[in-house]
Short mmCIF file of C-alpha atoms in Angstrom, two decimals:
data_model
loop_
_atom_site.label_atom_id
_atom_site.label_comp_id
_atom_site.label_asym_id
_atom_site.label_seq_id
_atom_site.Cartn_x
_atom_site.Cartn_y
_atom_site.Cartn_z
CA UNK G 1036 0.00 0.00 0.00
CA UNK G 1037 1.37 3.43 -0.97
CA UNK G 1038 2.16 6.11 1.61
CA UNK G 1039 -0.69 8.20 0.25
CA UNK G 1040 -3.25 5.42 0.72
CA UNK G 1041 -1.93 4.76 4.22
CA UNK G 1042 -2.34 8.47 5.00
CA UNK G 1043 -6.00 8.36 3.91
CA UNK G 1044 -6.54 5.24 6.01
CA UNK G 1045 -4.97 6.82 9.11
CA UNK G 1046 -6.98 10.03 8.64
CA UNK G 1047 -10.17 7.95 8.45
CA UNK G 1048 -9.17 5.95 11.54
CA UNK G 1049 -8.59 9.22 13.45
CA UNK G 1050 -12.06 10.46 12.47
CA UNK G 1051 -13.53 7.07 13.41
CA UNK G 1052 -11.91 7.18 16.86
CA UNK G 1053 -13.06 10.76 17.47
CA UNK G 1054 -16.60 9.91 16.40
CA UNK G 1055 -16.84 6.87 18.68
CA UNK G 1056 -15.20 8.76 21.57
CA UNK G 1057 -18.19 11.07 22.03
CA UNK G 1058 -20.28 8.12 23.22
CA UNK G 1059 -17.43 6.21 24.92
CA UNK G 1060 -16.51 9.20 27.11
CA UNK G 1061 -20.19 9.90 27.79
CA UNK G 1062 -20.58 6.35 29.17
CA UNK G 1063 -17.86 7.07 31.74
CA UNK G 1064 -19.13 10.50 32.84
CA UNK G 1065 -20.50 11.47 35.25
CA UNK G 1066 -21.63 8.15 36.74
CA UNK G 1067 -18.17 6.69 37.32
CA UNK G 1068 -15.72 9.57 36.88
CA UNK G 1069 -16.57 13.27 37.04
CA UNK G 1070 -15.59 15.32 33.94
CA UNK G 1071 -12.65 17.22 35.44
CA UNK G 1072 -11.26 14.07 37.03
CA UNK G 1073 -11.51 12.30 33.67
CA UNK G 1074 -9.67 15.17 31.98
CA UNK G 1075 -6.86 14.91 34.52
CA UNK G 1076 -6.58 11.20 33.74
CA UNK G 1077 -6.61 11.87 30.01
CA UNK G 1078 -4.01 14.65 30.08
CA UNK G 1079 -1.76 12.76 32.53
CA UNK G 1080 -1.83 9.63 30.36
CA UNK G 1081 -1.18 11.54 27.13
CA UNK G 1082 1.63 13.54 28.74
CA UNK G 1083 3.44 10.36 29.79
CA UNK G 1084 3.02 8.80 26.34
CA UNK G 1085 4.23 11.89 24.45
CA UNK G 1086 7.30 12.27 26.68
CA UNK G 1087 8.16 8.60 26.15
CA UNK G 1088 7.87 9.01 22.36
CA UNK G 1089 9.88 12.24 22.64
CA UNK G 1090 12.87 10.19 23.83
CA UNK G 1091 13.13 8.68 20.36
CA UNK G 1092 13.15 11.88 18.29
CA UNK G 1093 16.20 13.53 19.83
CA UNK G 1094 16.51 16.55 22.08
CA UNK G 1095 15.02 19.81 20.79
CA UNK G 1096 15.18 23.02 22.82
CA UNK G 1097 12.33 25.53 22.86
CA UNK G 1098 13.58 29.11 22.54
CA UNK G 1099 12.80 31.33 25.53
CA UNK G 1100 10.83 33.82 23.42
CA UNK G 1101 8.41 31.06 22.36
CA UNK G 1102 7.35 30.00 25.86
CA UNK G 1103 4.61 32.68 26.25
CA UNK G 1104 2.91 31.50 23.06
CA UNK G 1105 3.44 27.88 24.12
CA UNK G 1106 1.75 28.62 27.45
CA UNK G 1107 -1.18 30.30 25.69
CA UNK G 1108 -1.41 27.25 23.45
CA UNK G 1109 -1.64 25.03 26.54
CA UNK G 1110 -4.41 27.24 27.97
CA UNK G 1111 -6.60 27.17 24.86
CA UNK G 1112 -5.51 23.86 23.31
CA UNK G 1113 -5.37 21.65 26.42
CA UNK G 1114 -6.80 23.16 29.61
CA UNK G 1115 -9.81 25.29 28.65
CA UNK G 1116 -10.44 23.21 25.54
CA UNK G 1117 -10.63 19.83 27.24
CA UNK G 1118 -12.18 20.96 30.53
CA UNK G 1119 -15.07 22.67 28.75
CA UNK G 1120 -15.54 19.77 26.32
CA UNK G 1121 -15.77 16.97 28.88
CA UNK G 1122 -17.90 19.05 31.23
CA UNK G 1123 -20.20 19.95 28.34
CA UNK G 1124 -20.33 16.37 27.03
CA UNK G 1125 -21.33 15.12 30.48
CA UNK G 1126 -24.38 17.43 30.33
CA UNK G 1127 -25.44 17.06 26.68
CA UNK G 1128 -25.68 14.25 24.12
CA UNK G 1129 -22.99 12.73 21.87
CA UNK G 1130 -24.77 13.84 18.68
CA UNK G 1131 -25.20 17.43 19.93
CA UNK G 1132 -21.52 17.65 20.88
CA UNK G 1133 -20.25 16.18 17.60
CA UNK G 1134 -22.42 18.53 15.50
CA UNK G 1135 -21.27 21.62 17.39
CA UNK G 1136 -17.62 20.60 16.97
CA UNK G 1137 -17.98 20.87 13.18
CA UNK G 1138 -18.28 24.65 13.62
CA UNK G 1139 -14.50 24.77 14.23
CA UNK G 1140 -13.58 25.78 10.63
CA UNK G 1141 -16.00 28.71 10.92
CA UNK G 1142 -14.42 29.84 14.19
CA UNK G 1143 -10.92 29.45 12.75
CA UNK G 1144 -11.87 31.85 9.94
CA UNK G 1145 -13.25 34.39 12.45
CA UNK G 1146 -10.07 34.35 14.53
CA UNK G 1147 -7.89 34.40 11.41
CA UNK G 1148 -9.67 37.54 10.25
CA UNK G 1149 -9.18 39.22 13.64
CA UNK G 1150 -5.69 38.06 14.62
CA UNK G 1151 -3.76 37.56 11.38
CA UNK G 1152 -5.98 39.81 9.23
CA UNK G 1153 -6.99 37.10 6.78
CA UNK G 1154 -9.50 38.53 4.31
CA UNK G 1155 -13.04 37.18 4.54
CA UNK G 1156 -15.14 37.21 1.38
CA UNK G 1157 -18.89 37.88 1.35
CA UNK G 1158 -19.52 34.18 0.77
CA UNK G 1159 -17.43 33.27 3.82
CA UNK G 1160 -19.19 35.88 5.94
CA UNK G 1161 -22.53 34.40 4.88
CA UNK G 1162 -21.19 30.97 5.83
CA UNK G 1163 -20.18 32.25 9.26
CA UNK G 1164 -23.68 33.65 9.83
CA UNK G 1165 -25.45 30.45 8.71
CA UNK G 1166 -23.13 28.15 10.63
CA UNK G 1167 -23.29 30.11 13.87
CA UNK G 1168 -27.08 30.27 13.52
CA UNK G 1169 -27.09 26.46 13.48
CA UNK G 1170 -24.92 26.33 16.60
CA UNK G 1171 -27.21 28.82 18.39
CA UNK G 1172 -30.31 26.78 17.40
CA UNK G 1173 -28.79 23.63 18.88
CA UNK G 1174 -27.58 25.38 22.03
CA UNK G 1175 -30.85 27.18 22.75
CA UNK G 1176 -33.39 24.58 21.63
CA UNK G 1177 -31.55 21.37 22.53
CA UNK G 1178 -33.81 19.58 24.99
CA UNK G 1179 -32.87 17.82 28.21
CA UNK G 1180 -33.57 14.08 28.39
CA UNK G 1181 -32.32 10.99 30.19
CA UNK G 1182 -28.96 11.38 28.41
CA UNK G 1183 -28.67 15.17 28.63
CA UNK G 1184 -29.07 16.55 32.15
CA UNK G 1185 -28.65 20.16 31.00
CA UNK G 1186 -28.44 20.28 27.20
CA UNK G 1187 -28.38 24.08 26.91
CA UNK G 1188 -25.40 24.57 29.23
CA UNK G 1189 -23.70 21.45 27.91
CA UNK G 1190 -24.02 22.60 24.30
CA UNK G 1191 -22.70 26.05 25.25
CA UNK G 1192 -19.65 24.48 26.93
CA UNK G 1193 -18.93 22.32 23.87
CA UNK G 1194 -19.15 25.45 21.73
CA UNK G 1195 -16.68 27.12 24.14
CA UNK G 1196 -14.42 24.13 23.58
CA UNK G 1197 -14.65 24.55 19.79
CA UNK G 1198 -13.93 28.27 20.16
CA UNK G 1199 -10.95 27.62 22.43
CA UNK G 1200 -9.47 25.00 20.11
CA UNK G 1201 -9.91 27.24 17.06
CA UNK G 1202 -8.04 30.05 18.80
CA UNK G 1203 -5.33 27.55 19.76
CA UNK G 1204 -4.81 26.61 16.09
CA UNK G 1205 -4.13 30.24 15.23
CA UNK G 1206 -1.82 30.83 18.19
CA UNK G 1207 0.25 27.69 17.64
CA UNK G 1208 0.55 27.92 13.87
CA UNK G 1209 3.96 29.64 13.78
CA UNK G 1210 5.45 27.25 16.33
CA UNK G 1211 4.61 24.23 14.17
CA UNK G 1212 6.97 25.59 11.51
CA UNK G 1213 9.93 25.71 13.91
CA UNK G 1214 9.58 22.65 16.12
CA UNK G 1215 8.86 18.96 15.76
CA UNK G 1216 5.22 18.12 16.42
CA UNK G 1217 6.11 15.68 19.23
CA UNK G 1218 8.25 18.36 20.92
CA UNK G 1219 5.30 20.75 20.90
CA UNK G 1220 2.87 18.05 22.03
CA UNK G 1221 4.89 16.95 25.04
CA UNK G 1222 5.39 20.53 26.30
CA UNK G 1223 1.80 21.57 25.59
CA UNK G 1224 0.50 18.55 27.49
CA UNK G 1225 2.93 19.05 30.37
CA UNK G 1226 1.86 22.69 30.82
CA UNK G 1227 -1.76 21.64 30.33
CA UNK G 1228 -1.38 18.96 33.01
CA UNK G 1229 -0.24 21.59 35.52
CA UNK G 1230 -3.24 23.76 34.60
CA UNK G 1231 -5.91 21.05 34.88
CA UNK G 1232 -4.46 19.56 38.08
CA UNK G 1233 -6.27 21.97 40.46
CA UNK G 1234 -9.61 21.34 38.70
CA UNK G 1235 -9.42 17.56 38.44
CA UNK G 1236 -7.52 16.40 41.54
CA UNK G 1237 -10.44 16.40 43.99
CA UNK G 1238 -12.76 14.70 41.47
CA UNK G 1239 -10.12 12.09 40.70
CA UNK G 1240 -9.59 11.41 44.42
CA UNK G 1241 -13.32 10.86 44.88
CA UNK G 1242 -13.51 8.08 42.27
CA UNK G 1243 -14.59 4.72 43.73
CA UNK G 1244 -12.17 2.61 41.69
CA UNK G 1245 -13.21 -0.68 43.30
CA UNK G 1246 -16.83 -0.31 42.17
CA UNK G 1247 -16.01 0.57 38.54
CA UNK G 1248 -16.82 -2.28 36.09
CA UNK G 1249 -14.08 -3.63 33.84
CA UNK G 1250 -15.95 -2.30 30.78
CA UNK G 1251 -15.57 1.26 32.09
CA UNK G 1252 -11.84 0.77 32.64
CA UNK G 1253 -11.59 -0.24 28.98
CA UNK G 1254 -13.42 2.94 27.98
CA UNK G 1255 -11.10 5.10 30.09
CA UNK G 1256 -8.10 3.40 28.52
CA UNK G 1257 -9.58 3.90 25.05
CA UNK G 1258 -9.90 7.67 25.58
CA UNK G 1259 -6.36 7.99 26.96
CA UNK G 1260 -4.57 5.76 24.44
CA UNK G 1261 -6.57 6.27 21.27
CA UNK G 1262 -8.46 9.60 21.53
CA UNK G 1263 -5.67 11.55 23.23
CA UNK G 1264 -2.57 9.91 21.76
CA UNK G 1265 -3.02 7.68 18.71
CA UNK G 1266 -5.23 10.11 16.77
CA UNK G 1267 -2.53 12.76 17.11
CA UNK G 1268 0.06 10.29 15.83
CA UNK G 1269 -2.20 9.26 12.93
CA UNK G 1270 -2.72 12.88 11.88
CA UNK G 1271 1.03 13.56 12.11
CA UNK G 1272 1.67 10.99 9.39
CA UNK G 1273 -1.36 11.97 7.32
CA UNK G 1274 -0.48 15.68 7.22
CA UNK G 1275 2.91 14.79 5.69
CA UNK G 1276 1.22 13.12 2.73
CA UNK G 1277 -1.97 15.17 2.27
CA UNK G 1278 -2.85 18.84 1.96
CA UNK G 1279 -4.38 20.44 5.07
CA UNK G 1280 -7.55 21.14 3.07
CA UNK G 1281 -7.83 17.46 2.21
CA UNK G 1282 -7.19 16.33 5.78
CA UNK G 1283 -9.69 18.82 7.20
CA UNK G 1284 -12.50 17.16 5.23
CA UNK G 1285 -12.30 14.19 7.60
CA UNK G 1286 -13.63 16.33 10.48
CA UNK G 1287 -17.03 16.21 8.75
CA UNK G 1288 -17.11 12.44 9.26
CA UNK G 1289 -17.11 12.83 13.04
CA UNK G 1290 -20.77 13.75 13.57
CA UNK G 1291 -21.81 11.05 11.06
CA UNK G 1292 -19.80 8.38 12.89
CA UNK G 1293 -20.82 9.74 16.30
CA UNK G 1294 -24.49 9.69 15.34
CA UNK G 1295 -24.40 6.17 13.88
CA UNK G 1296 -22.56 4.75 16.88
CA UNK G 1297 -24.73 6.60 19.42
CA UNK G 1298 -27.92 5.38 17.71
CA UNK G 1299 -26.64 1.79 17.51
CA UNK G 1300 -25.81 1.61 21.24
CA UNK G 1301 -28.92 3.61 22.16
CA UNK G 1302 -27.11 6.47 23.88
CA UNK G 1303 -28.80 9.22 21.82
CA UNK G 1304 -31.67 9.89 19.44
CA UNK G 1305 -32.31 12.08 16.42
CA UNK G 1306 -34.70 15.03 16.50
CA UNK G 1307 -35.86 17.78 14.17
CA UNK G 1308 -33.72 20.37 15.99
CA UNK G 1309 -30.57 18.25 15.64
CA UNK G 1310 -31.20 17.69 11.93
CA UNK G 1311 -31.94 21.39 11.30
CA UNK G 1312 -28.89 22.55 13.25
CA UNK G 1313 -26.71 20.01 11.41
CA UNK G 1314 -27.89 21.26 8.01
CA UNK G 1315 -27.22 24.89 8.96
CA UNK G 1316 -23.75 24.17 10.38
CA UNK G 1317 -22.71 21.98 7.44
CA UNK G 1318 -23.97 24.62 4.99
CA UNK G 1319 -22.01 27.30 6.80
CA UNK G 1320 -18.84 25.22 6.88
CA UNK G 1321 -19.24 24.47 3.17
CA UNK G 1322 -19.40 28.18 2.32
CA UNK G 1323 -16.48 29.02 4.63
CA UNK G 1324 -14.20 26.31 3.23
CA UNK G 1325 -15.25 26.66 -0.42
CA UNK G 1326 -12.45 27.89 -2.65
CA UNK G 1327 -13.01 28.71 -6.34
CA UNK G 1328 -11.45 26.28 -8.80
CA UNK G 1329 -9.75 24.41 -5.98
CA UNK G 1330 -8.81 20.83 -6.72
CA UNK G 1331 -8.49 18.45 -3.82
CA UNK G 1332 -5.90 15.74 -3.62
#
């Protein structure tokens, strides 16, 4: 199999893992592990794994002038991003969360226009309006049920997560050109671990480990090993072989996979509001990412 085909396969596997993770993590929280405690577990596990892998790529020193941006990246890319996502996911449904996450390309464009002065066309502005309207519809009209204890607040927190991660992509962009991805990952996760420690320590200490079923331990391990670590490694290889525009298309698979898996295991259900919000967000993302006469890989 060629390197290009392997890259497509790994990108699909990353999207598959992300899509399944919405339901897998939801099955752990909040019954067995509270959201912030789960985040501490996730970040701690990923930090250890990235530092172990970092031993095999050689020593690379971060310049002193880059630490402030690296710290900001840890705030928005690890701490605020993951804390708000897991807390939001614990209060809403897997389908809601996965649909809202697709708004990331829209938010990236907004921050690019503000921070790095990237020009936004009328078509992109229309896409921003339509996409954000879909997010607002889902946040405001998403109903509570047996799966979602507080869908409105949960949806808002997931949107905060998408906003935080989009800002992180802009802040970290220049650093990716100067340092190895594993070097950045291990330092980002280490700083992020320090930041989430005060939030997650008490919740982690309150976990009744003896009463947790083996199936839940498997789910916790899945999130740490696959969602937090392997997907990053998969995308590292894929981005070397594919254009960013091509790789970004795989994010649109996440809500499809998340919805199918959630419906199969019975952890969520479709509704008119979810379908309407999905159509609006996907339409907005389409307009934002549309480039005239662009040919994909």
